[in-house]
Amino acid sequence: MINLVDYIIDLTNKYMNQMSKDIRKKKGQFFTGKETALFMASLFDFHPTKEEVSILDPGAGSGILTAAFIQTLISKTNVQRINITCYETDQDVIGLLHNNLKWMKDNSKVKISYKVIEDNYIVSQSFEYNGLIGANLDPIKYDYVISNPPYKKIGKSSGEASSMPDICYGSPNLYFLFMQMGVFNLKAEGELVFIVPRSWTSGAYFKRFREKFLSEVVLEHIHLFVSRDKVFEQETVLQETIIIKARKVSNEPESVKITTTNGNSDFSDITIFEASYNMVVSGDHKYVFLLTCQDEVNIIKKVSMWKNTLPEMGLKMRTGLTVDFRNKEVLRNSDEKDAVPLFYSQHIQDGKVVFPVGKENEYIMTNQKGLLQNNENYLFVKRFTSKEEKRRLQCGVYLANKFPEYPAISTQNKLNFITGIKELSDCIVCGLYVVFNSTIYDNYYRLLNGSTQVNSTEINSMPVPPLDYIERMGRQLISINDMSVETSDNILGRFMNE
C-alpha cells in the first residue's frame, strides 16, 4: 500500500519551508511529526470487522493526522468506507489540505468520502453546543476525533469564549475549547486522541473545563514527553506536551495507561505504567496526576493520608501584593522615613528571610492599603523557579520580631506567602516550613503541576497535616535550628509514621 503519511509529510514540509515560523506561531499552528501522528492513530481501539467509520479532524492543517488515522485503520481492520470531516480556516493551508485529501481518496484501497468545513470550529457550533433555539437538533456525531488543536490564547470576550461559557474562565486557550467541542462531536462510546499542552491538568484556570471534560469522558491513555523541545522539533516549541486518549463513557476504568518517551522520534523506546484511575484523576478539583512509576504513586498516597487543607484550618497562601513595575513611583532604594521593606524572592536564603540584600527597590513608601500587609509572621514561598532547579518549592521563614521597627511590609508579586486569619505563631510558621521544604511535598507539587510556577490555588488545595502536628513540627525545627531539607524530611517522616 502507498504510504499515505510519508506523502502528506513531504508536501507539508514543502509548505513549511515557504511559510515563516513567526507567521505560523501567531496562528498557533504547529504541525504534527510523522512518528507522533502514527503513535496517536495507534491509540484508537478499532473494531476489526466494522465496515464503515467516521472521523473528525478539527484544525486539520495539511491532514497529517487524518492520513495517519486512515493508514493505521486500513492496516488493522477490514473497513470498507471511511467518512472524513476536517475543519480548517487558514487560507494558506486549505488548498494543500484539499489536495491531500483528494490524493488519499484516489490512492486508497477503501472508499473514502471527505469534506472540509472552512468555518470556525467553535463558533459555528455554538447553537448546538448550548442547545439554543435554532440549533440543528440532530448534529452529526463521529466515531473518532483526532486533533492537534491550535495553541493560542484568545480574549475572554472572543466569539470562541462566548460560545463555550460553561468552561471558560478569564482569557482561555483555544486548545481546551477544541478538546471539549471534540467530546460534544463524539458518539457515545466514541474515542478521541489529542496532542495538547499539559497545563490543563491542574490549576483554577482550567477547573471548569476539567470538571465538564472528565464528567463526559474517561481517560484511557496518557503519553508524556520527557523533553520539552523534542515534540515539535521543526517548530522550536518549548512546551510541556502530552497526548491523551479518552472514551465517551460514564463508567470509570480501573486504571489508566501512562507511557513515556524522551521525544517524538523514539516511540520504540517507551516506558509503560498502569496507574489506578482514582489516583490519576483526583479530588474535587479533578486534578490529573501524571504518574509514571510506583514511587510517584506512593508519594500521592502518603500526602493524601492527610485530610486537611490550609483554608480549612484558617490558613491560606496568597500571591505577593506589589507588582513593582506598575508601582515605580512608590519604590525606594533606601530606608527613607516612612518606607517599609518590599520583599522579593531574592530575600529567601537557606530557609530564612535575609533583608536587606542590596537590591534596587527594596523599600516601598505608600499609603495604598492594597500594597501593604501587617508586619507579622509568614512563610514566604518563591512563585517562580527555573526548570533546571532541583526544587520547585523554595521557602523562607519570615518572623516579624526580626524586623520590629516596621509597622507594615509588602511582598512583590513574584513571591507567595502563607498567612492566617489570626497571626501565625513562630512554631506554626516553622512547621509550615517543614512541610513545604520537605522532599515529599516538593515531589507532590511537581506531579501536580508541570510548570515552573507555584500557584496559590494548588497549594491551598493540597492535603496537609493537622494544625497541631504542624505546630509540633515547628517546635522541633526551632529546637534543632537546622533549615536543611534533610531535617525537614526527618521531622515530617516521624509524624507521617505516627
CSV table of N, CA, C and O in Angstrom, one decimal, residues 80-193:
chain,number,residue,atom,x,y,z
A,80,GLN,N,-14.4,-0.8,5.0
A,80,GLN,CA,-14.7,-0.6,3.6
A,80,GLN,C,-14.9,0.8,3.2
A,80,GLN,O,-14.7,1.2,2.1
A,81,ARG,N,-15.3,1.6,4.2
A,81,ARG,CA,-15.7,3.0,3.9
A,81,ARG,C,-15.3,3.9,5.1
A,81,ARG,O,-15.6,3.6,6.2
A,82,ILE,N,-14.6,5.0,4.7
A,82,ILE,CA,-14.2,6.0,5.8
A,82,ILE,C,-14.8,7.4,5.4
A,82,ILE,O,-14.5,7.9,4.3
A,83,ASN,N,-15.5,8.0,6.3
A,83,ASN,CA,-16.1,9.3,6.1
A,83,ASN,C,-15.3,10.3,6.9
A,83,ASN,O,-15.2,10.2,8.2
A,84,ILE,N,-14.7,11.2,6.3
A,84,ILE,CA,-13.8,12.2,6.9
A,84,ILE,C,-14.4,13.6,6.9
A,84,ILE,O,-14.9,14.0,5.9
A,85,THR,N,-14.3,14.2,8.1
A,85,THR,CA,-14.7,15.7,8.1
A,85,THR,C,-13.5,16.4,8.7
A,85,THR,O,-13.0,16.0,9.8
A,86,CYS,N,-13.0,17.4,8.0
A,86,CYS,CA,-11.9,18.3,8.5
A,86,CYS,C,-12.4,19.7,8.7
A,86,CYS,O,-13.1,20.2,7.8
A,87,TYR,N,-12.0,20.3,9.8
A,87,TYR,CA,-12.2,21.8,9.9
A,87,TYR,C,-10.9,22.5,9.7
A,87,TYR,O,-9.9,22.1,10.3
A,88,GLU,N,-10.9,23.5,8.9
A,88,GLU,CA,-9.7,24.3,8.7
A,88,GLU,C,-10.1,25.7,8.2
A,88,GLU,O,-10.9,25.8,7.2
A,89,THR,N,-9.6,26.8,8.8
A,89,THR,CA,-9.9,28.1,8.3
A,89,THR,C,-8.7,28.9,7.7
A,89,THR,O,-8.9,30.0,7.2
A,90,ASP,N,-7.5,28.3,7.9
A,90,ASP,CA,-6.3,29.0,7.4
A,90,ASP,C,-6.2,28.9,5.9
A,90,ASP,O,-6.0,27.8,5.4
A,91,GLN,N,-6.5,30.0,5.2
A,91,GLN,CA,-6.5,30.0,3.8
A,91,GLN,C,-5.1,29.6,3.2
A,91,GLN,O,-5.1,29.2,2.0
A,92,ASP,N,-4.1,29.8,3.9
A,92,ASP,CA,-2.8,29.4,3.4
A,92,ASP,C,-2.6,27.9,3.3
A,92,ASP,O,-1.8,27.5,2.5
A,93,VAL,N,-3.3,27.2,4.1
A,93,VAL,CA,-3.1,25.7,4.1
A,93,VAL,C,-4.3,24.9,3.6
A,93,VAL,O,-4.2,23.7,3.3
A,94,ILE,N,-5.4,25.6,3.3
A,94,ILE,CA,-6.7,24.9,2.9
A,94,ILE,C,-6.5,24.2,1.6
A,94,ILE,O,-6.9,23.1,1.3
A,95,GLY,N,-5.8,24.9,0.6
A,95,GLY,CA,-5.6,24.3,-0.7
A,95,GLY,C,-4.8,23.1,-0.6
A,95,GLY,O,-5.1,22.0,-1.3
A,96,LEU,N,-3.7,23.1,0.3
A,96,LEU,CA,-2.9,21.9,0.5
A,96,LEU,C,-3.8,20.7,1.1
A,96,LEU,O,-3.7,19.6,0.7
A,97,LEU,N,-4.6,21.1,2.0
A,97,LEU,CA,-5.5,20.1,2.7
A,97,LEU,C,-6.4,19.4,1.7
A,97,LEU,O,-6.5,18.2,1.6
A,98,HIS,N,-7.0,20.2,0.8
A,98,HIS,CA,-7.9,19.7,-0.2
A,98,HIS,C,-7.2,18.8,-1.1
A,98,HIS,O,-7.6,17.6,-1.4
A,99,ASN,N,-6.0,19.2,-1.6
A,99,ASN,CA,-5.2,18.3,-2.5
A,99,ASN,C,-4.8,17.0,-1.8
A,99,ASN,O,-4.9,15.9,-2.4
A,100,ASN,N,-4.4,17.1,-0.5
A,100,ASN,CA,-4.0,15.9,0.2
A,100,ASN,C,-5.2,14.9,0.4
A,100,ASN,O,-5.0,13.7,0.2
A,101,LEU,N,-6.3,15.5,0.7
A,101,LEU,CA,-7.5,14.6,0.9
A,101,LEU,C,-7.9,13.9,-0.4
A,101,LEU,O,-8.2,12.7,-0.4
A,102,LYS,N,-7.9,14.7,-1.5
A,102,LYS,CA,-8.2,14.1,-2.8
A,102,LYS,C,-7.2,13.0,-3.2
A,102,LYS,O,-7.6,11.9,-3.7
A,103,TRP,N,-5.9,13.3,-2.9
A,103,TRP,CA,-4.9,12.3,-3.2
A,103,TRP,C,-5.1,11.0,-2.4
A,103,TRP,O,-5.0,9.9,-2.9
A,104,MET,N,-5.5,11.2,-1.1
A,104,MET,CA,-5.7,10.0,-0.3
A,104,MET,C,-6.9,9.2,-0.8
A,104,MET,O,-6.9,8.0,-0.8
A,105,LYS,N,-8.0,9.9,-1.2
A,105,LYS,CA,-9.1,9.3,-1.7
A,105,LYS,C,-8.8,8.5,-3.0
A,105,LYS,O,-9.2,7.3,-3.1
A,106,ASP,N,-8.0,9.1,-3.9
A,106,ASP,CA,-7.7,8.5,-5.1
A,106,ASP,C,-6.7,7.3,-5.0
A,106,ASP,O,-6.7,6.4,-5.9
A,107,ASN,N,-5.9,7.3,-3.9
A,107,ASN,CA,-4.9,6.3,-3.8
A,107,ASN,C,-5.1,5.3,-2.6
A,107,ASN,O,-4.2,4.6,-2.3
A,108,SER,N,-6.3,5.3,-2.1
A,108,SER,CA,-6.6,4.3,-1.1
A,108,SER,C,-7.4,3.1,-1.6
A,108,SER,O,-8.1,3.3,-2.6
A,109,LYS,N,-7.2,2.0,-1.0
A,109,LYS,CA,-7.9,0.8,-1.4
A,109,LYS,C,-9.3,0.7,-0.9
A,109,LYS,O,-10.0,-0.2,-1.2
A,110,VAL,N,-9.7,1.6,0.0
A,110,VAL,CA,-11.0,1.6,0.5
A,110,VAL,C,-11.7,2.9,0.0
A,110,VAL,O,-11.1,3.8,-0.4
A,111,LYS,N,-13.0,2.9,0.2
A,111,LYS,CA,-13.8,4.0,-0.3
A,111,LYS,C,-13.7,5.2,0.7
A,111,LYS,O,-14.0,5.0,1.9
A,112,ILE,N,-13.3,6.3,0.3
A,112,ILE,CA,-13.2,7.5,1.2
A,112,ILE,C,-14.1,8.6,0.7
A,112,ILE,O,-14.0,9.0,-0.5
A,113,SER,N,-14.8,9.2,1.6
A,113,SER,CA,-15.5,10.4,1.3
A,113,SER,C,-15.0,11.5,2.3
A,113,SER,O,-14.7,11.1,3.4
A,114,TYR,N,-14.9,12.7,1.9
A,114,TYR,CA,-14.4,13.7,2.7
A,114,TYR,C,-15.1,15.1,2.5
A,114,TYR,O,-15.6,15.3,1.4
A,115,LYS,N,-15.1,15.9,3.5
A,115,LYS,CA,-15.5,17.3,3.3
A,115,LYS,C,-14.6,18.1,4.2
A,115,LYS,O,-14.2,17.7,5.3
A,116,VAL,N,-14.3,19.3,3.8
A,116,VAL,CA,-13.6,20.3,4.5
A,116,VAL,C,-14.5,21.5,4.9
A,116,VAL,O,-15.1,22.1,4.0
A,117,ILE,N,-14.7,21.7,6.2
A,117,ILE,CA,-15.6,22.8,6.6
A,117,ILE,C,-14.7,24.0,6.9
A,117,ILE,O,-13.9,24.0,7.8
A,118,GLU,N,-14.8,25.0,6.0
A,118,GLU,CA,-14.0,26.2,6.2
A,118,GLU,C,-14.7,27.2,7.1
A,118,GLU,O,-15.1,28.3,6.6
A,119,ASP,N,-14.9,26.8,8.3
A,119,ASP,CA,-15.6,27.6,9.2
A,119,ASP,C,-15.0,27.5,10.6
A,119,ASP,O,-14.3,26.5,10.9
A,120,ASN,N,-15.2,28.5,11.5
A,120,ASN,CA,-14.7,28.4,12.8
A,120,ASN,C,-15.3,27.2,13.6
A,120,ASN,O,-16.5,27.1,13.8
A,121,TYR,N,-14.4,26.3,14.0
A,121,TYR,CA,-14.8,25.1,14.6
A,121,TYR,C,-15.7,25.3,15.8
A,121,TYR,O,-16.6,24.5,16.1
A,122,ILE,N,-15.3,26.3,16.6
A,122,ILE,CA,-16.0,26.5,17.9
A,122,ILE,C,-17.3,27.3,17.6
A,122,ILE,O,-18.4,26.9,18.0
A,123,VAL,N,-17.1,28.5,17.0
A,123,VAL,CA,-18.3,29.4,16.9
A,123,VAL,C,-19.4,28.8,16.0
A,123,VAL,O,-20.6,29.0,16.3
A,124,SER,N,-19.0,28.1,15.0
A,124,SER,CA,-20.0,27.5,14.1
A,124,SER,C,-20.9,26.5,14.8
A,124,SER,O,-22.0,26.2,14.2
A,125,GLN,N,-20.5,26.0,15.9
A,125,GLN,CA,-21.4,25.0,16.6
A,125,GLN,C,-21.9,25.5,17.9
A,125,GLN,O,-22.4,24.8,18.8
A,126,SER,N,-21.9,26.9,18.1
A,126,SER,CA,-22.3,27.5,19.3
A,126,SER,C,-23.8,27.2,19.7
A,126,SER,O,-24.1,26.8,20.8
A,127,PHE,N,-24.6,27.2,18.7
A,127,PHE,CA,-26.1,27.0,19.0
A,127,PHE,C,-26.3,25.5,19.4
A,127,PHE,O,-27.0,25.3,20.3
A,128,GLU,N,-25.6,24.6,18.7
A,128,GLU,CA,-25.8,23.2,19.0
A,128,GLU,C,-25.2,22.9,20.4
A,128,GLU,O,-25.8,22.2,21.2
A,129,TYR,N,-24.0,23.4,20.6
A,129,TYR,CA,-23.3,23.1,21.9
A,129,TYR,C,-24.1,23.6,23.1
A,129,TYR,O,-24.2,22.9,24.1
A,130,ASN,N,-24.8,24.8,23.0
A,130,ASN,CA,-25.5,25.4,24.1
A,130,ASN,C,-27.0,25.1,24.0
A,130,ASN,O,-27.7,25.5,24.9
A,131,GLY,N,-27.5,24.3,23.1
A,131,GLY,CA,-28.9,23.9,23.0
A,131,GLY,C,-29.8,25.1,22.8
A,131,GLY,O,-30.9,25.1,23.3
A,132,LEU,N,-29.4,26.0,22.0
A,132,LEU,CA,-30.2,27.3,21.8
A,132,LEU,C,-31.2,27.1,20.7
A,132,LEU,O,-31.1,26.2,19.8
A,133,ILE,N,-32.2,28.0,20.7
A,133,ILE,CA,-33.2,27.9,19.7
A,133,ILE,C,-32.6,28.2,18.3
A,133,ILE,O,-31.8,29.1,18.1
A,134,GLY,N,-33.0,27.4,17.3
A,134,GLY,CA,-32.4,27.5,16.0
A,134,GLY,C,-31.3,26.5,15.8
A,134,GLY,O,-30.7,26.4,14.6
A,135,ALA,N,-30.9,25.8,16.8
A,135,ALA,CA,-29.8,24.8,16.6
A,135,ALA,C,-30.3,23.6,15.8
A,135,ALA,O,-31.5,23.2,15.8
A,136,ASN,N,-29.4,22.9,15.2
A,136,ASN,CA,-29.6,21.7,14.5
A,136,ASN,C,-29.9,20.6,15.6
A,136,ASN,O,-29.1,20.4,16.4
A,137,LEU,N,-31.1,20.0,15.6
A,137,LEU,CA,-31.5,19.1,16.6
A,137,LEU,C,-30.8,17.8,16.5
A,137,LEU,O,-30.9,17.0,17.5
A,138,ASP,N,-30.2,17.5,15.4
A,138,ASP,CA,-29.6,16.2,15.2
A,138,ASP,C,-28.2,16.4,14.6
A,138,ASP,O,-27.9,16.0,13.4
A,139,PRO,N,-27.3,17.0,15.3
A,139,PRO,CA,-25.9,17.3,14.8
A,139,PRO,C,-25.2,16.0,14.5
A,139,PRO,O,-25.4,15.0,15.2
A,140,ILE,N,-24.3,16.0,13.5
A,140,ILE,CA,-23.5,14.8,13.2
A,140,ILE,C,-22.6,14.5,14.3
A,140,ILE,O,-21.9,15.4,14.9
A,141,LYS,N,-22.5,13.2,14.7
A,141,LYS,CA,-21.6,12.7,15.7
A,141,LYS,C,-20.6,11.7,15.0
A,141,LYS,O,-21.0,11.1,14.0
A,142,TYR,N,-19.4,11.6,15.6
A,142,TYR,CA,-18.4,10.8,14.9
A,142,TYR,C,-17.9,9.7,15.8
A,142,TYR,O,-18.0,9.7,17.0
A,143,ASP,N,-17.4,8.6,15.1
A,143,ASP,CA,-16.8,7.5,15.9
A,143,ASP,C,-15.5,7.9,16.5
A,143,ASP,O,-15.2,7.4,17.6
A,144,TYR,N,-14.7,8.7,15.8
A,144,TYR,CA,-13.4,9.1,16.3
A,144,TYR,C,-13.1,10.6,16.0
A,144,TYR,O,-13.5,11.1,15.0
A,145,VAL,N,-12.4,11.2,17.0
A,145,VAL,CA,-11.9,12.5,16.8
A,145,VAL,C,-10.4,12.5,17.1
A,145,VAL,O,-9.9,12.0,18.1
A,146,ILE,N,-9.6,13.1,16.2
A,146,ILE,CA,-8.2,13.2,16.3
A,146,ILE,C,-7.8,14.6,16.1
A,146,ILE,O,-8.3,15.2,15.1
A,147,SER,N,-6.9,15.1,16.9
A,147,SER,CA,-6.6,16.6,16.7
A,147,SER,C,-5.3,17.0,17.3
A,147,SER,O,-4.9,16.5,18.4
A,148,ASN,N,-4.6,17.9,16.6
A,148,ASN,CA,-3.5,18.7,17.1
A,148,ASN,C,-4.0,20.2,17.1
A,148,ASN,O,-3.9,20.8,16.1
A,149,PRO,N,-4.8,20.6,18.1
A,149,PRO,CA,-5.5,21.9,18.0
A,149,PRO,C,-4.5,23.1,18.1
A,149,PRO,O,-3.4,22.9,18.5
A,150,PRO,N,-5.0,24.2,17.7
A,150,PRO,CA,-4.2,25.4,17.8
A,150,PRO,C,-3.9,25.8,19.3
A,150,PRO,O,-4.8,25.6,20.2
A,151,TYR,N,-2.7,26.1,19.6
A,151,TYR,CA,-2.2,26.6,20.9
A,151,TYR,C,-2.2,28.1,20.9
A,151,TYR,O,-1.2,28.7,20.5
A,152,LYS,N,-3.3,28.7,21.3
A,152,LYS,CA,-3.3,30.2,21.2
A,152,LYS,C,-4.3,30.7,22.2
A,152,LYS,O,-5.4,30.3,22.3
A,153,LYS,N,-3.8,31.7,23.0
A,153,LYS,CA,-4.7,32.4,23.9
A,153,LYS,C,-5.7,33.4,23.1
A,153,LYS,O,-5.3,34.0,22.2
A,154,ILE,N,-6.9,33.4,23.6
A,154,ILE,CA,-7.9,34.3,23.0
A,154,ILE,C,-8.5,35.2,24.1
A,154,ILE,O,-8.4,34.9,25.3
A,155,GLY,N,-9.1,36.3,23.7
A,155,GLY,CA,-9.8,37.2,24.6
A,155,GLY,C,-11.0,36.6,25.3
A,155,GLY,O,-11.7,35.8,24.7
A,156,LYS,N,-11.3,37.0,26.5
A,156,LYS,CA,-12.4,36.5,27.2
A,156,LYS,C,-13.8,36.9,26.6
A,156,LYS,O,-14.8,36.2,26.8
A,157,SER,N,-13.7,37.9,25.7
A,157,SER,CA,-15.0,38.3,25.0
A,157,SER,C,-15.0,37.8,23.6
A,157,SER,O,-15.8,38.3,22.8
A,158,SER,N,-14.0,37.0,23.2
A,158,SER,CA,-14.0,36.5,21.8
A,158,SER,C,-15.2,35.6,21.5
A,158,SER,O,-15.8,35.1,22.4
A,159,GLY,N,-15.4,35.4,20.2
A,159,GLY,CA,-16.5,34.6,19.8
A,159,GLY,C,-16.4,33.1,20.3
A,159,GLY,O,-17.4,32.5,20.7
A,160,GLU,N,-15.2,32.6,20.4
A,160,GLU,CA,-15.0,31.2,20.8
A,160,GLU,C,-15.3,31.1,22.3
A,160,GLU,O,-16.0,30.2,22.8
A,161,ALA,N,-14.8,32.1,23.1
A,161,ALA,CA,-15.0,32.1,24.6
A,161,ALA,C,-16.5,32.2,24.9
A,161,ALA,O,-17.1,31.6,25.7
A,162,SER,N,-17.2,33.1,24.1
A,162,SER,CA,-18.6,33.3,24.3
A,162,SER,C,-19.4,32.1,23.9
A,162,SER,O,-20.6,31.9,24.4
A,163,SER,N,-18.9,31.3,23.0
A,163,SER,CA,-19.6,30.1,22.5
A,163,SER,C,-19.6,28.9,23.5
A,163,SER,O,-20.4,28.0,23.5
A,164,MET,N,-18.6,29.0,24.4
A,164,MET,CA,-18.5,27.9,25.4
A,164,MET,C,-18.3,28.5,26.8
A,164,MET,O,-17.3,28.3,27.5
A,165,PRO,N,-19.3,29.2,27.3
A,165,PRO,CA,-19.2,29.9,28.6
A,165,PRO,C,-19.1,29.0,29.8
A,165,PRO,O,-18.6,29.4,30.8
A,166,ASP,N,-19.6,27.8,29.6
A,166,ASP,CA,-19.6,26.9,30.7
A,166,ASP,C,-18.2,26.4,31.1
A,166,ASP,O,-18.0,25.9,32.3
A,167,ILE,N,-17.2,26.5,30.3
A,167,ILE,CA,-15.8,26.0,30.6
A,167,ILE,C,-14.8,27.2,30.6
A,167,ILE,O,-13.6,26.9,30.9
A,168,CYS,N,-15.2,28.4,30.2
A,168,CYS,CA,-14.2,29.4,30.1
A,168,CYS,C,-14.1,30.3,31.4
A,168,CYS,O,-15.1,30.6,32.0
A,169,TYR,N,-12.9,30.6,31.7
A,169,TYR,CA,-12.6,31.5,32.8
A,169,TYR,C,-11.4,32.4,32.4
A,169,TYR,O,-10.4,31.9,32.0
A,170,GLY,N,-11.7,33.7,32.5
A,170,GLY,CA,-10.6,34.6,32.0
A,170,GLY,C,-10.4,34.5,30.5
A,170,GLY,O,-11.4,34.3,29.7
A,171,SER,N,-9.2,34.6,30.1
A,171,SER,CA,-8.8,34.5,28.7
A,171,SER,C,-8.4,33.1,28.4
A,171,SER,O,-7.3,32.7,28.7
A,172,PRO,N,-9.2,32.3,27.7
A,172,PRO,CA,-8.9,30.9,27.5
A,172,PRO,C,-7.9,30.6,26.4
A,172,PRO,O,-7.6,31.5,25.6
A,173,ASN,N,-7.4,29.4,26.4
A,173,ASN,CA,-6.6,29.0,25.3
A,173,ASN,C,-7.4,28.1,24.4
A,173,ASN,O,-8.2,27.2,24.8
A,174,LEU,N,-7.3,28.3,23.1
A,174,LEU,CA,-8.1,27.6,22.1
A,174,LEU,C,-8.1,26.1,22.3
A,174,LEU,O,-9.0,25.3,22.0
A,175,TYR,N,-6.9,25.5,22.7
A,175,TYR,CA,-6.7,24.1,22.6
A,175,TYR,C,-7.8,23.4,23.5
A,175,TYR,O,-8.3,22.3,23.1
A,176,PHE,N,-8.1,23.9,24.7
A,176,PHE,CA,-9.0,23.1,25.5
A,176,PHE,C,-10.5,23.3,25.1
A,176,PHE,O,-11.3,22.5,25.3
A,177,LEU,N,-10.8,24.4,24.4
A,177,LEU,CA,-12.1,24.5,23.8
A,177,LEU,C,-12.3,23.5,22.7
A,177,LEU,O,-13.3,22.9,22.5
A,178,PHE,N,-11.2,23.2,21.9
A,178,PHE,CA,-11.2,22.2,20.9
A,178,PHE,C,-11.4,20.8,21.5
A,178,PHE,O,-12.2,20.0,21.0
A,179,MET,N,-10.8,20.6,22.7
A,179,MET,CA,-11.0,19.3,23.4
A,179,MET,C,-12.4,19.1,23.8
A,179,MET,O,-13.0,18.0,23.6
A,180,GLN,N,-13.0,20.1,24.4
A,180,GLN,CA,-14.4,19.9,24.8
A,180,GLN,C,-15.4,19.8,23.7
A,180,GLN,O,-16.3,19.0,23.7
A,181,MET,N,-15.2,20.6,22.6
A,181,MET,CA,-16.0,20.5,21.5
A,181,MET,C,-15.9,19.2,20.8
A,181,MET,O,-16.8,18.6,20.3
A,182,GLY,N,-14.6,18.6,20.9
A,182,GLY,CA,-14.4,17.3,20.4
A,182,GLY,C,-15.3,16.2,21.1
A,182,GLY,O,-15.8,15.3,20.5
A,183,VAL,N,-15.4,16.4,22.4
A,183,VAL,CA,-16.3,15.5,23.2
A,183,VAL,C,-17.7,15.7,22.7
A,183,VAL,O,-18.5,14.7,22.5
A,184,PHE,N,-18.2,16.9,22.5
A,184,PHE,CA,-19.5,17.2,22.0
A,184,PHE,C,-19.8,16.5,20.7
A,184,PHE,O,-20.9,16.0,20.4
A,185,ASN,N,-18.8,16.4,19.8
A,185,ASN,CA,-18.9,15.8,18.5
A,185,ASN,C,-18.8,14.3,18.5
A,185,ASN,O,-19.0,13.7,17.4
A,186,LEU,N,-18.5,13.7,19.6
A,186,LEU,CA,-18.3,12.2,19.6
A,186,LEU,C,-19.7,11.5,19.8
A,186,LEU,O,-20.5,12.0,20.6
A,187,LYS,N,-19.8,10.3,19.2
A,187,LYS,CA,-20.9,9.4,19.5
A,187,LYS,C,-20.6,8.8,20.9
A,187,LYS,O,-19.5,8.8,21.4
A,188,ALA,N,-21.7,8.3,21.5
A,188,ALA,CA,-21.5,7.5,22.7
A,188,ALA,C,-20.5,6.4,22.4
A,188,ALA,O,-20.6,5.7,21.4
A,189,GLU,N,-19.6,6.1,23.3
A,189,GLU,CA,-18.6,5.1,23.2
A,189,GLU,C,-17.5,5.5,22.2
A,189,GLU,O,-16.5,4.8,22.1
A,190,GLY,N,-17.6,6.7,21.6
A,190,GLY,CA,-16.6,7.2,20.7
A,190,GLY,C,-15.3,7.5,21.4
A,190,GLY,O,-15.2,7.7,22.7
A,191,GLU,N,-14.2,7.6,20.7
A,191,GLU,CA,-12.9,7.9,21.2
A,191,GLU,C,-12.3,9.1,20.6
A,191,GLU,O,-12.5,9.4,19.4
A,192,LEU,N,-11.5,9.8,21.4
A,192,LEU,CA,-10.7,11.0,20.9
A,192,LEU,C,-9.3,10.9,21.3
A,192,LEU,O,-9.0,10.4,22.4
A,193,VAL,N,-8.4,11.3,20.5
A,193,VAL,CA,-7.0,11.4,20.8
A,193,VAL,C,-6.5,12.8,20.4
A,193,VAL,O,-6.7,13.3,19.3
